[in-house]
Amino acid sequence: MKKWILLLVSMVALSGCASSMMPVTGFLYGNVKAPMGATASQDKPTRVGRASARSILGIIASGDASIQTAARNGGITEIHHVDYESQNFFGVLSEFTVVVYGN
C-alpha cells in the first residue's frame, strides 16, 4: 500500500513541476492554447512569429519564449495580439510557446 501512495505522490509532484503555464492541466497529457494579450491596433495581422522554451522533469529548462523573440522570429515590428500554447507529456516533457501576430 505504501508503494502505491509513494508512486501516486511522485506522479503528482512531477506533473506539477513540468506543467508550464496552463489555465487547466491534464494529469497525463495537456495541450492548451489561450490568449495572452492584445493591443489597440486596428490593422489585420499578416505575420506570425513563435518562440519556445522546454523543460524535462521540471529539472532542466531552456529556451527563450519572450514576446520580443517571437516578434523578431516573425519579422514583426507592430504587434496585434499574443497567444500562447502549452503542452505537457506525462509530467516529463513540457513546452511553452509564445505566438505573436502582427505586421
XYZ file of N, CA and C in Angstrom, residues 33 37 39 41 43-50 70-71 76 78-85 98-103:
87
model
N -4.173 26.053 -25.677
C -3.905 27.295 -26.398
C -4.807 28.359 -25.795
N -2.490 38.445 -24.612
C -2.697 39.885 -24.584
C -3.021 40.424 -25.960
N -3.370 44.412 -28.362
C -3.124 45.842 -28.430
C -4.335 46.520 -29.071
N -4.258 47.987 -31.910
C -4.016 48.053 -33.346
C -5.258 47.616 -34.124
N -5.140 47.255 -37.527
C -4.679 46.557 -38.726
C -4.821 45.049 -38.559
N -5.201 44.388 -39.641
C -5.296 42.930 -39.625
C -3.873 42.352 -39.640
N -3.561 41.413 -38.726
C -2.198 40.864 -38.699
C -1.912 40.020 -39.941
N -0.709 40.188 -40.488
C -0.313 39.443 -41.679
C 0.864 38.504 -41.421
N 1.479 38.611 -40.250
C 2.639 37.786 -39.923
C 2.456 37.097 -38.576
N 3.162 35.982 -38.422
C 3.127 35.218 -37.171
C 4.558 34.857 -36.785
N 4.887 35.037 -35.517
C 6.199 34.641 -35.004
C 6.037 33.779 -33.769
N 6.953 32.830 -33.589
C 6.894 31.908 -32.449
C 8.233 31.866 -31.723
N 9.734 36.158 -30.239
C 8.705 35.676 -31.158
C 8.440 36.711 -32.246
N 8.369 37.993 -31.877
C 8.148 39.050 -32.865
C 9.315 39.118 -33.844
N 8.121 40.861 -37.160
C 7.017 41.729 -36.742
C 7.557 42.954 -36.007
N 5.089 45.663 -35.451
C 3.875 46.169 -34.805
C 3.025 44.976 -34.367
N 2.900 44.785 -33.057
C 2.191 43.624 -32.513
C 0.695 43.888 -32.461
N -0.084 42.929 -32.928
C -1.543 43.000 -32.892
C -2.077 42.274 -31.659
N -1.707 40.992 -31.518
C -2.080 40.243 -30.308
C -1.106 39.086 -30.100
N -1.156 38.540 -28.877
C -0.237 37.473 -28.472
C -1.032 36.337 -27.849
N -0.753 35.122 -28.277
C -1.337 33.914 -27.701
C -0.214 33.058 -27.130
N -0.587 32.010 -26.419
C 0.416 31.038 -26.013
C -0.126 29.630 -26.173
N 0.796 28.698 -26.321
C 0.483 27.278 -26.406
C 1.340 26.573 -25.370
N 5.191 31.042 -27.175
C 4.534 32.333 -27.329
C 4.336 32.555 -28.832
N 3.110 32.919 -29.215
C 2.783 33.154 -30.621
C 2.360 34.612 -30.763
N 3.109 35.361 -31.564
C 2.849 36.790 -31.763
C 2.294 37.012 -33.167
N 1.212 37.790 -33.254
C 0.594 38.138 -34.534
C 0.760 39.637 -34.748
N 1.094 40.039 -35.953
C 1.255 41.458 -36.233
C 1.733 41.726 -37.635
N 2.325 42.900 -37.818
C 2.824 43.318 -39.137
C 4.254 43.794 -39.030
